[in-house]
């Protein structure tokens, strides 16, 4: 009985507080009234429905925010193709058809070539360097400038970690073995591969397994052991090469339509930014965890050889990466601006990276 009475008292207090809050909000005409507003938003992603880690992360982001905002920011997440095709996510956010999107900046290379630097660059920085640049080295400011003409506000939300070099049906002992090789490898990596004499092929993820299994392509990259095994690639090729020189730590992005963003009260904006950073870490940790387990599983399979690219092949691909980027920059001032900023940061970061992580890896001697 006493508990019931206490409950009623608390209930009354809450009611009074809520009323007084609402009153003061109305008289002041400021944020208190506004902050009670409920926002029903849509988020579209570039990932297939139920896709492990990636689509899961977008759904976790929405679910966490709904709890933290007590339902004031209610985001419905649509997988790629459910509301808009995966490669139209940027346009949908830009045009305000939806308020949010989740993907990776290099998907928009056709429209915004310089966006690729915020994703991953062949022989570029890994997750640690990218985080340092984006959050504290001027990267995010530059990224926002790049997207501003499209009414899109970006923020990082995920990193794949270092990817694998890919699945091959033929051994790569020298550069000669790359000549004429048909490989599914998109983006800047594909351009470098072409300069090395390879034949890059564009294929959506859904067609990769069949193409490799039937010999339509000789090789493919995808992500890393966990996602590659989910696609069945270990049943379609014999050689699994590392490292993923073309994608050393691909950044995922949360995109927000700028008008929609401006309508959010400060506390919900902060909730979005904080949750995006938390989900970013969640994805990175998931990738490192799942890939280490999947690699162990692959090691136990007799029919697969896990091999490192020969040093001279990597050295030549690295040289050709600079040629490719310089060439792109010479034709595109916007590309050059971001390329210069990226290079300046990665050059300045290199000394610390070598002195800390790389030296430590050598000290481990494993
Ligand atoms: Ca990849």
PDB file of N, CA and C and ligand atoms in Angstrom, residues 106 163 184 221-223 246-247, ligand 1:
ATOM      1  N   UNK A 106      33.638   5.774 -51.306  1.00  0.00           N
ATOM      2  CA  UNK A 106      34.105   5.461 -52.666  1.00  0.00           C
ATOM      3  C   UNK A 106      32.992   4.978 -53.596  1.00  0.00           C
ATOM      4  N   UNK A 163      41.887  -5.170 -45.384  1.00  0.00           N
ATOM      5  CA  UNK A 163      41.190  -6.236 -46.103  1.00  0.00           C
ATOM      6  C   UNK A 163      42.202  -7.256 -46.633  1.00  0.00           C
ATOM      7  N   UNK A 184      37.788  -9.028 -60.336  1.00  0.00           N
ATOM      8  CA  UNK A 184      36.800  -8.090 -59.821  1.00  0.00           C
ATOM      9  C   UNK A 184      37.504  -7.257 -58.757  1.00  0.00           C
ATOM     10  N   UNK A 221      38.443  -9.659 -55.302  1.00  0.00           N
ATOM     11  CA  UNK A 221      38.610  -9.251 -53.908  1.00  0.00           C
ATOM     12  C   UNK A 221      37.209  -9.056 -53.376  1.00  0.00           C
ATOM     13  N   UNK A 222      37.034  -9.182 -52.073  1.00  0.00           N
ATOM     14  CA  UNK A 222      35.747  -8.847 -51.476  1.00  0.00           C
ATOM     15  C   UNK A 222      36.045  -8.063 -50.196  1.00  0.00           C
ATOM     16  N   UNK A 223      36.150  -8.713 -49.070  1.00  0.00           N
ATOM     17  CA  UNK A 223      36.472  -7.972 -47.851  1.00  0.00           C
ATOM     18  C   UNK A 223      37.635  -8.674 -47.141  1.00  0.00           C
ATOM     19  N   UNK A 246      45.000  -2.707 -51.732  1.00  0.00           N
ATOM     20  CA  UNK A 246      44.072  -1.750 -52.349  1.00  0.00           C
ATOM     21  C   UNK A 246      43.077  -1.155 -51.362  1.00  0.00           C
ATOM     22  N   UNK A 247      42.860  -1.840 -50.204  1.00  0.00           N
ATOM     23  CA  UNK A 247      41.916  -1.324 -49.201  1.00  0.00           C
ATOM     24  C   UNK A 247      42.457  -1.602 -47.797  1.00  0.00           C
TER      25      UNK A 247
HETATM   26 CA1  LIG B   1      36.987  -4.774 -50.825  1.00  0.00          CA
END
